[in-house]
């Protein structure tokens, strides 16, 4: 056949693909492969008699329904002529994706002590059966094809041309917005009704959006906000992400007496990428105090640890096996924390008999003790790691000699110095400490203290010198909480709760107050990732009439305010850590002037476009209004009066609008 004949033949068939034999054959093959991909073969199941057949089917159905929907006839367990099972089963799911999830999550599943299930898709089994005796390796394509729709870009939001941040608000709906530094009202990005049944959250690096449901939790992301994975865990109460977002812990408060010790459902650790259940654990009893998170991850997601009675159990990831097959025995241990920058665990033990309380640092996985510090007359200890793990603060609430009141001592560990020196900072009995906060990625910290609940003092210190050094103090401030900006040395000194939302925006570098104001009855303060803006908000449960949020600049100027009915929650979207080295960051800061000029020019152009766009829109509305008034005629006086058609009224409207426009241009300039 010539090329022309072939092209002619193809052109006649492509107009109607259903008449093309090759097309029909390929389509039939695709349908068959999809059907085979929906079914899984489960081998190594118990061989039982007819009396136990229904029980076996019930158990298998319960196990395989965890990952997908099974119909009434989706499970088939073959039997021989004596009604004994043959040791395998065929299970059909609604979609190939559910079948693949069954293979990933349930292969090597321990059904009982003698039977570990082997799960494969029917398509894989057919491929293995039809493998030729003389195997020839396939030739790899020069480029592996990929479907962009099936692999959404989870970091697309970081590619915004203006470098804007996103935030989430939850009211009757759940909305995602963009926020621009120019003071432009937030731009709507995405929303959905009934998206979550409780508070929603971002993952630590902002990659995923997490929603709660009766059946479990779901994570969403990408430019179209696709549902990326579901984690089936009924009536889940809390969750926690690992720092690198590889793993997830969920807890549903199931009482141990109602749980299954062989396959616990109270606490589950998941692998985020595959949705695979790594391991389940029994939870505490209902009358026990729950300290969340129950499982705490090492900063690189290589290990996870849990506090148990008189011990810390450390598990390796992702196999979830106990490190060295034994827990780390620590008598009377109360609490522990991982360092955010090293594989170090800090824990504390209370006083027992004549033995003082102790704070200990242990390197993992070697279990080598790095430092131990005794603390006397202690009621309890709180551990505060600095963000990059360079320093550790232990706030020890000590008892006075009379045992009737407490005073606060701060023990500061310099982790990266030789032999880990410790410095002590003491406060007097009447100087009640209300709050402590490290500066993110810095060596400074602030302490709120004072005997007057409505007028407190704020002291700022630094660790950058050879010893703890007092920088300066602020006195008689209506503050009980400190919120450091992520960078640049700015803080919000907030009086929340009984102080009803007093706010002071303070520059620690210059030691100057930039603004003092209030957001009446606000309960929450949250900085955006850049440190340029901060939000205060009031949930519906606090104030049903004035619930909503205000966005401020870092120096305390109100940028945007919204009062929203049934408002519940506001959260800025976190950003991942910088990929640039410190040298590259320094180089950019050094050459910041040309970048600043460029961005200032772009901002000015955007302002002018926005201003001209508003003027054009107003003119369009005025012209439409005039055209409408002319269309109703001069004789219908009643209708003219209803629409403000009197000559004097029309002139006043025109003059007023022009003045507003002129006034707005003066402000922008």
XYZ file of C-alpha atoms in Angstrom:
669
model
C 0.000 0.000 0.000
C 1.322 3.452 -0.911
C 1.597 6.301 1.549
C -1.182 8.190 -0.199
C -3.482 5.155 -0.038
C -2.704 4.683 3.647
C -3.453 8.296 4.440
C -6.643 8.164 2.435
C -7.739 5.003 4.237
C -6.965 6.528 7.616
C -8.857 9.723 6.826
C -12.013 7.743 6.052
C -11.902 5.829 9.291
C -10.873 8.581 11.675
C -14.021 10.486 10.883
C -15.919 7.648 12.574
C -13.648 5.833 15.055
C -16.332 3.257 15.857
C -15.854 1.801 12.316
C -12.053 1.541 12.625
C -11.131 -2.102 13.502
C -7.815 -1.059 14.985
C -9.539 1.516 17.178
C -12.124 -1.038 18.331
C -9.414 -3.562 19.153
C -7.412 -1.040 21.188
C -10.530 0.178 22.987
C -11.527 -3.395 23.871
C -8.028 -4.009 25.205
C -8.205 -0.873 27.371
C -11.559 -1.958 28.804
C -10.232 -5.431 29.598
C -7.130 -4.027 31.273
C -9.230 -1.674 33.375
C -11.483 -4.536 34.486
C -8.456 -6.656 35.368
C -6.966 -3.711 37.266
C -10.096 -3.428 39.426
C -9.731 -6.990 40.747
C -7.175 -8.323 43.231
C -6.117 -11.894 43.924
C -5.603 -12.657 47.623
C -3.561 -15.775 48.323
C -2.504 -17.559 51.500
C -5.914 -17.337 53.157
C -6.959 -20.191 55.486
C -8.286 -23.395 53.932
C -11.463 -24.061 55.896
C -14.611 -26.187 55.726
C -18.090 -25.077 54.751
C -19.099 -24.399 58.388
C -16.566 -21.547 58.703
C -17.049 -20.202 55.187
C -19.323 -17.278 56.106
C -17.072 -16.243 58.988
C -14.039 -16.186 56.691
C -15.889 -14.051 54.129
C -16.951 -11.609 56.860
C -13.358 -11.227 58.082
C -11.987 -10.714 54.569
C -14.692 -8.207 53.707
C -13.934 -6.211 56.873
C -10.205 -6.118 56.072
C -10.522 -5.122 52.404
C -13.313 -2.587 52.926
C -10.766 -0.401 54.727
C -9.340 0.806 51.418
C -12.354 0.888 49.087
C -15.974 0.073 48.419
C -16.987 -3.566 47.938
C -20.322 -4.570 46.402
C -22.491 -7.427 47.621
C -20.968 -9.845 45.071
C -17.459 -8.328 44.957
C -15.888 -11.086 47.102
C -15.487 -14.641 45.785
C -13.731 -17.404 47.717
C -13.531 -20.556 45.518
C -14.449 -23.965 46.999
C -13.677 -27.502 45.865
C -16.111 -30.403 45.451
C -16.100 -30.960 49.238
C -16.984 -27.304 49.936
C -13.491 -26.607 51.318
C -11.839 -23.326 50.341
C -8.837 -23.442 47.997
C -6.688 -20.881 49.835
C -7.259 -17.786 47.687
C -9.963 -15.225 46.960
C -10.918 -12.765 44.217
C -12.021 -9.254 45.252
C -13.324 -6.581 42.873
C -13.272 -2.842 43.631
C -15.124 -0.020 41.927
C -11.958 1.617 40.563
C -8.390 0.541 39.709
C -7.131 3.159 42.181
C -8.836 1.374 45.076
C -7.410 -1.957 43.959
C -3.907 -0.481 43.781
C -4.348 0.937 47.277
C -5.336 -2.554 48.496
C -2.106 -3.959 47.042
C -0.005 -1.235 48.682
C -1.656 -1.317 52.098
C -2.720 -4.944 52.540
C 0.048 -6.983 50.916
C 1.829 -8.937 53.699
C -1.149 -8.247 55.983
C -1.055 -10.615 59.031
C -4.519 -12.177 59.063
C -3.526 -14.432 61.964
C -0.366 -16.068 63.304
C -0.285 -18.697 60.534
C -1.527 -16.694 57.541
C 0.011 -13.559 55.986
C -2.000 -12.349 52.997
C -0.399 -11.864 49.587
C -2.281 -9.361 47.407
C -1.787 -8.742 43.674
C -3.991 -7.221 40.980
C -5.485 -9.633 38.469
C -3.701 -7.712 35.707
C -0.327 -8.404 37.379
C -1.186 -12.089 37.757
C -2.144 -12.358 34.090
C 1.077 -10.601 33.077
C 3.135 -13.060 35.157
C 1.275 -16.075 33.772
C 1.776 -14.906 30.183
C 5.480 -14.158 30.575
C 7.351 -15.957 27.733
C 10.007 -18.526 28.585
C 12.694 -16.515 26.826
C 12.396 -13.128 28.470
C 13.504 -10.050 26.535
C 13.806 -6.806 28.512
C 11.639 -4.020 27.091
C 13.252 -1.014 25.464
C 12.869 2.103 27.609
C 11.505 5.226 25.913
C 13.757 8.250 25.649
C 11.314 10.219 27.785
C 8.793 8.783 30.227
C 5.345 10.187 29.378
C 3.350 11.716 32.199
C -0.167 13.007 32.534
C -0.110 16.485 34.170
C -3.698 16.041 35.335
C -2.780 12.957 37.347
C 0.263 14.633 38.943
C -0.814 18.076 40.184
C 1.924 20.537 41.037
C 1.699 20.764 44.830
C 3.926 23.855 44.847
C 2.080 25.869 42.206
C 1.033 28.474 44.787
C 4.703 29.366 45.308
C 4.969 30.383 41.625
C 2.664 33.379 42.010
C 4.177 36.267 40.022
C 3.691 38.769 42.840
C 4.863 36.387 45.569
C 1.548 36.679 47.388
C 0.596 34.643 50.423
C -2.601 32.676 50.856
C -4.876 32.340 53.855
C -7.891 30.269 54.811
C -11.049 31.419 56.567
C -13.815 29.142 57.821
C -17.391 30.306 58.383
C -20.484 28.817 56.757
C -18.110 27.891 53.951
C -14.361 27.342 53.834
C -12.578 29.868 51.603
C -9.018 30.268 50.309
C -7.825 33.806 49.458
C -4.756 35.528 48.021
C -3.463 38.556 49.894
C -1.509 41.336 48.145
C 0.904 43.675 49.927
C -0.515 46.702 48.051
C -3.557 46.808 50.274
C -5.827 45.439 47.560
C -8.760 43.523 49.098
C -8.060 39.768 49.331
C -8.651 37.934 46.064
C -10.837 34.832 46.233
C -9.109 31.642 45.086
C -11.324 28.668 46.043
C -14.197 27.757 48.342
C -16.426 24.821 49.129
C -19.470 24.264 51.313
C -19.217 21.526 53.948
C -15.533 21.125 53.100
C -14.742 20.187 56.680
C -16.758 19.222 59.739
C -14.337 20.813 62.233
C -11.327 23.136 62.199
C -9.179 22.858 59.072
C -5.379 23.067 59.069
C -2.331 23.488 56.835
C 0.526 21.004 56.875
C 3.797 22.352 58.400
C 5.263 23.408 55.027
C 1.959 24.484 53.484
C 1.870 21.669 50.904
C -1.445 20.155 52.044
C -4.781 21.423 53.308
C -6.296 19.111 55.928
C -10.036 18.628 56.527
C -11.922 16.622 59.167
C -14.796 14.235 58.463
C -16.723 11.548 60.348
C -15.027 8.874 58.222
C -11.527 10.282 58.798
C -9.418 13.110 57.403
C -8.513 14.150 53.870
C -5.678 16.203 52.403
C -6.049 18.549 49.434
C -3.668 20.521 47.242
C -2.507 21.501 43.782
C -3.801 24.326 41.577
C -7.312 22.822 41.402
C -7.495 21.818 45.081
C -7.808 18.139 44.284
C -8.318 15.599 47.032
C -4.928 13.918 47.185
C -5.513 11.247 49.820
C -8.050 10.004 52.358
C -7.121 8.493 55.714
C -10.075 6.402 56.936
C -10.271 6.745 60.716
C -13.807 7.131 62.032
C -14.564 9.986 64.459
C -10.989 11.263 64.418
C -10.432 13.974 67.020
C -6.857 15.161 66.394
C -4.000 14.744 63.961
C -0.337 15.721 63.680
C 2.017 15.960 60.690
C 5.680 15.043 60.794
C 8.034 18.032 60.169
C 8.867 16.918 56.593
C 5.200 16.028 55.863
C 5.998 12.357 55.142
C 3.886 10.895 57.959
C 0.661 11.576 59.766
C -0.750 10.587 63.185
C -4.502 10.451 63.870
C -6.369 9.817 67.144
C -10.059 9.086 67.682
C -10.231 8.683 71.500
C -11.338 5.030 71.333
C -11.265 3.471 74.788
C -8.735 0.587 75.069
C -11.465 -1.720 76.409
C -13.399 -1.327 73.152
C -10.324 -1.459 70.891
C -8.770 -4.531 69.260
C -5.322 -5.210 70.809
C -4.251 -7.170 67.713
C -5.161 -4.358 65.334
C -5.617 -1.125 67.370
C -7.675 1.695 65.906
C -7.266 4.481 68.480
C -3.939 5.915 67.264
C -2.801 5.301 63.682
C 0.404 6.357 61.955
C 0.061 6.798 58.178
C 2.379 7.283 55.244
C 1.157 10.434 53.501
C 2.252 9.703 49.912
C 0.533 6.293 49.697
C -2.127 6.532 52.408
C -0.694 3.315 53.866
C -1.409 2.509 57.499
C 1.990 1.892 59.068
C 0.845 0.853 62.531
C -1.929 1.250 65.072
C -1.650 1.750 68.835
C -3.948 1.554 71.820
C -4.773 4.926 73.347
C -5.054 6.139 76.941
C -8.148 5.528 79.027
C -10.841 8.196 79.064
C -10.019 9.241 82.623
C -6.338 9.821 81.751
C -5.029 13.253 80.780
C -4.102 13.404 77.090
C -0.946 15.329 76.162
C -1.026 16.026 72.410
C 0.825 15.146 70.281
C 1.196 11.638 71.696
C 3.791 10.729 69.047
C 6.621 13.174 68.379
C 8.741 13.080 65.228
C 12.460 13.597 64.786
C 13.189 16.654 62.625
C 14.177 14.570 59.544
C 11.223 12.147 59.797
C 13.615 9.244 60.463
C 12.218 8.337 63.891
C 9.096 8.858 65.979
C 8.854 8.553 69.758
C 6.111 8.036 72.318
C 6.031 8.547 76.080
C 4.980 5.394 77.935
C 5.096 4.530 81.622
C 8.657 5.109 82.880
C 10.098 4.964 79.345
C 10.328 6.505 75.876
C 9.604 4.161 72.963
C 11.441 5.228 69.791
C 10.425 3.710 66.433
C 12.271 3.866 63.135
C 10.412 5.029 60.036
C 8.843 3.877 57.815
C 8.962 0.278 59.127
C 7.738 1.364 62.605
C 9.980 -1.124 64.420
C 11.108 -0.418 67.963
C 14.644 0.984 67.978
C 17.060 -1.721 69.230
C 13.928 -3.756 70.092
C 13.649 -2.073 73.478
C 12.314 1.136 74.996
C 14.548 3.643 76.733
C 13.853 3.126 80.466
C 13.587 6.440 82.377
C 12.028 6.214 85.874
C 9.195 8.674 86.558
C 9.695 10.577 83.273
C 7.134 13.372 82.786
C 7.730 14.818 79.321
C 10.182 14.973 76.416
C 10.758 17.024 73.254
C 12.814 16.433 70.087
C 15.252 19.114 69.020
C 14.019 20.874 65.842
C 17.561 20.817 64.383
C 19.346 17.704 65.709
C 18.617 14.085 66.627
C 18.508 14.979 70.318
C 15.795 14.252 72.868
C 15.380 16.467 75.936
C 13.364 15.023 78.823
C 12.763 15.776 82.494
C 12.122 13.735 85.636
C 10.492 15.086 88.817
C 11.863 14.966 92.338
C 11.561 11.550 93.967
C 12.553 11.257 97.618
C 15.887 12.975 98.131
C 16.716 12.942 94.417
C 16.332 16.320 92.677
C 14.488 16.872 89.405
C 16.633 16.344 86.309
C 16.756 17.648 82.764
C 18.654 15.320 80.413
C 19.785 15.543 76.781
C 20.219 12.265 74.862
C 21.562 11.801 71.325
C 19.641 9.342 69.152
C 19.874 6.645 67.928
C 23.066 5.990 69.951
C 21.271 6.847 73.248
C 24.394 8.673 74.367
C 23.760 11.050 77.270
C 25.048 14.507 76.295
C 24.160 16.568 79.359
C 22.242 16.340 82.621
C 21.219 19.180 84.939
C 19.740 18.826 88.427
C 17.009 21.285 89.482
C 15.838 21.539 93.094
C 12.416 22.214 94.660
C 10.606 21.864 91.339
C 6.849 21.559 90.853
C 6.991 21.142 87.072
C 9.196 21.958 84.059
C 8.336 23.252 80.577
C 10.706 22.690 77.633
C 11.111 25.382 74.933
C 13.410 24.672 71.969
C 14.636 27.579 69.890
C 13.441 27.151 66.287
C 16.707 25.842 64.796
C 17.674 23.822 67.880
C 20.641 25.996 68.855
C 19.301 26.678 72.354
C 16.997 24.969 74.842
C 15.107 26.786 77.585
C 13.753 24.862 80.585
C 11.254 26.883 82.580
C 11.291 25.394 86.092
C 8.375 26.377 88.313
C 9.973 26.113 91.742
C 8.272 26.014 95.135
C 9.118 28.551 97.807
C 10.285 27.453 101.237
C 6.745 27.701 102.556
C 5.542 25.487 99.669
C 2.567 27.870 99.273
C 3.647 29.751 96.140
C 5.917 29.376 93.137
C 8.694 31.268 91.426
C 10.116 30.798 87.934
C 13.660 29.790 87.046
C 14.942 29.579 83.477
C 17.753 27.149 82.585
C 19.339 27.890 79.187
C 21.341 25.148 77.406
C 23.768 26.137 74.626
C 23.460 22.954 72.563
C 26.204 23.548 69.998
C 28.921 24.643 72.412
C 31.450 22.350 74.018
C 30.068 20.375 76.989
C 26.742 22.221 76.569
C 27.041 24.981 79.209
C 23.929 25.965 81.184
C 22.976 29.444 82.414
C 20.301 30.300 84.990
C 17.899 33.246 85.026
C 15.774 33.669 88.188
C 12.602 35.629 88.887
C 11.340 36.654 92.297
C 8.285 35.234 94.007
C 5.964 38.148 93.155
C 7.136 38.346 89.537
C 4.654 35.897 88.038
C 5.737 34.811 84.544
C 2.867 35.015 82.044
C 4.618 34.086 78.795
C 7.970 33.131 77.234
C 8.852 33.218 73.527
C 12.006 32.701 71.433
C 12.734 34.892 68.442
C 12.416 32.625 65.358
C 15.834 31.789 63.887
C 17.532 34.159 66.326
C 19.196 34.264 69.714
C 16.808 36.660 71.461
C 13.845 35.887 73.681
C 11.199 37.784 75.637
C 9.519 37.168 78.996
C 6.245 38.711 80.224
C 6.113 38.956 84.008
C 4.561 40.945 86.852
C 2.274 40.716 89.856
C -0.450 42.839 88.222
C -2.560 40.829 85.766
C -3.598 43.947 83.795
C -0.219 45.741 83.797
C 2.815 43.536 83.157
C 6.482 44.017 82.270
C 8.251 42.658 79.194
C 11.989 41.863 79.349
C 14.108 41.187 76.259
C 17.315 39.137 76.393
C 19.912 37.780 73.974
C 21.973 34.581 73.873
C 24.356 35.837 71.196
C 27.043 36.884 73.690
C 29.006 34.504 75.893
C 26.249 34.658 78.498
C 22.597 35.588 78.764
C 22.416 39.360 78.451
C 19.509 41.631 79.344
C 18.778 44.069 76.501
C 15.945 46.258 77.813
C 12.542 46.086 79.511
C 9.109 47.592 78.961
C 7.042 48.346 82.059
C 3.364 48.602 82.872
C 1.991 47.221 79.608
C -1.475 45.599 79.120
C 0.075 42.392 77.754
C 0.008 38.674 78.545
C 1.203 37.160 75.240
C 4.193 37.711 72.923
C 4.101 37.021 69.175
C 7.431 37.338 67.316
C 7.434 37.967 63.587
C 9.093 35.150 61.568
C 11.955 37.545 60.801
C 13.179 41.161 61.098
C 12.826 41.473 64.895
C 9.244 42.748 65.238
C 6.808 41.622 67.928
C 3.164 42.042 68.793
C 2.593 42.460 72.527
C -0.990 41.294 72.968
C -3.403 41.494 75.862
C -5.818 38.644 75.139
C -8.581 37.094 77.226
C -9.449 39.361 80.156
C -7.447 42.237 78.584
C -9.893 42.311 75.626
C -7.508 42.586 72.690
C -4.956 45.289 73.537
C -2.187 45.383 70.890
C 1.232 47.000 70.723
C 3.453 46.694 67.634
C 7.089 46.921 68.718
C 10.436 47.105 66.881
C 12.955 45.219 69.021
C 15.931 46.244 66.847
C 15.305 49.965 67.349
C 13.633 49.583 70.755
C 10.659 51.670 69.722
C 6.896 51.286 69.877
C 5.419 51.645 66.385
C 1.722 51.671 67.311
C -0.668 50.930 70.172
C -4.238 49.977 69.344
C -6.840 47.319 70.058
C -9.009 44.725 68.377
C -11.740 44.435 70.966
C -12.247 40.883 72.285
C -9.832 39.276 69.768
C -8.546 35.876 70.849
C -5.914 34.990 68.234
C -2.839 36.608 66.677
C -1.009 35.084 63.706
C 1.861 36.345 61.524
C 2.133 35.562 57.841
C 5.241 33.711 56.634
C 6.975 36.871 55.403
C 6.638 38.796 58.664
C 5.098 41.774 56.828
C 1.512 41.262 57.983
C -0.215 39.976 61.075
C -3.843 39.018 61.629
C -6.010 39.288 64.713
C -9.354 37.522 64.760
C -12.441 36.827 66.844
C -14.324 33.528 66.461
C -18.101 33.245 66.591
C -17.888 31.465 69.946
C -16.282 34.586 71.490
C -18.457 37.329 70.013
C -21.475 36.472 67.875
C -22.009 40.052 66.682
C -18.474 41.254 65.852
C -16.735 38.024 64.804
C -14.240 38.397 61.962
C -10.625 39.372 61.338
C -8.310 42.353 60.797
C -5.057 42.278 58.805
C -2.380 44.720 59.994
C 1.032 45.715 58.706
C 4.008 44.819 60.871
C 4.026 48.411 62.198
C 0.350 48.317 63.213
C -1.540 49.967 60.352
C -4.909 48.382 59.614
C -4.945 47.103 56.022
C -8.152 45.106 55.755
C -11.076 44.287 58.037
C -13.894 41.801 57.563
C -16.877 41.059 59.793
C -18.263 37.655 58.812
C -21.321 35.843 60.102
C -20.554 32.500 61.806
C -16.801 33.133 61.516
C -14.722 30.346 63.106
C -11.115 30.343 61.947
C -8.312 32.178 60.140
C -4.968 30.613 59.123
C -2.106 31.906 56.962
C -0.618 29.293 54.667
C 2.928 28.350 55.811
C 5.832 28.444 53.407
C 8.561 25.776 53.124
C 12.118 26.467 54.209
C 14.374 28.357 51.814
C 16.348 26.199 49.406
C 19.017 28.866 49.000
C 22.251 28.579 50.946
C 23.235 31.267 53.461
C 25.809 32.595 50.979
C 23.168 32.925 48.260
C 20.814 34.670 50.670
C 23.552 37.134 51.647
C 24.301 37.834 47.979
C 20.645 38.603 47.264
C 20.382 40.920 50.278
C 23.570 42.679 49.229
C 22.162 43.309 45.720
C 18.676 44.120 46.932
C 18.567 47.697 45.605
C 17.991 46.890 41.892
C 15.394 44.294 42.883
C 13.637 46.837 45.102
C 13.551 49.436 42.331
C 12.078 46.904 39.937
C 9.365 45.762 42.344
C 8.504 49.314 43.389
C 8.053 50.211 39.717
C 5.784 47.178 39.204
C 3.784 48.092 42.308
C 3.309 51.653 41.082
C 2.135 50.423 37.670
C -0.323 48.079 39.340
C -1.660 50.911 41.500
C -2.182 53.109 38.448
C -3.904 50.299 36.566
C -6.140 49.657 39.540
C -6.938 53.354 39.933
C -7.729 53.805 36.234
C -9.760 50.640 36.278
C -11.880 51.950 39.145
C -12.432 55.253 37.406
C -13.451 53.489 34.204
C -15.829 51.239 36.111
C -17.453 54.216 37.843
C -17.853 56.022 34.513
C -19.436 52.909 33.024
C -21.934 52.750 35.878
C -22.767 56.475 35.581
C -23.326 56.168 31.823
C -25.569 53.161 32.347
C -27.520 55.069 35.010
C -27.995 58.069 32.708
C -29.107 55.810 29.862
C -31.632 54.146 32.128
C -33.045 57.484 33.339
C -33.424 58.657 29.751
C -35.166 55.414 28.799
C -37.945 55.873 31.361
C -38.958 59.234 29.832
C -39.648 62.689 31.265
C -43.445 62.261 31.704
C -43.410 59.446 34.312
C -42.777 61.724 37.302
C -43.494 59.069 39.959
C -40.974 56.585 38.530
C -38.431 59.376 38.018
C -38.742 60.388 41.658
C -38.291 56.774 42.817
C -35.011 56.553 40.906
C -33.683 59.999 41.921
C -34.318 61.681 38.517
C -34.904 65.189 39.856
C -32.549 67.647 38.197
C -31.065 68.876 41.471
C -30.633 65.337 42.770
C -28.857 64.199 39.602
C -26.434 67.086 39.701
C -25.578 66.425 43.344
C -24.879 62.768 42.631
C -22.544 63.662 39.778
C -20.631 66.297 41.751
C -20.250 64.003 44.777
C -18.826 61.114 42.730
C -16.317 63.360 40.971
C -15.114 64.738 44.317
C -14.641 61.234 45.702
C -12.568 60.254 42.667
C -10.428 63.389 42.945
C -9.913 62.787 46.667
C -8.885 59.166 46.109
C -6.216 60.135 43.565
C -4.707 62.584 46.031
C -4.445 59.840 48.657
C -2.757 57.397 46.264
C -0.194 59.985 45.264
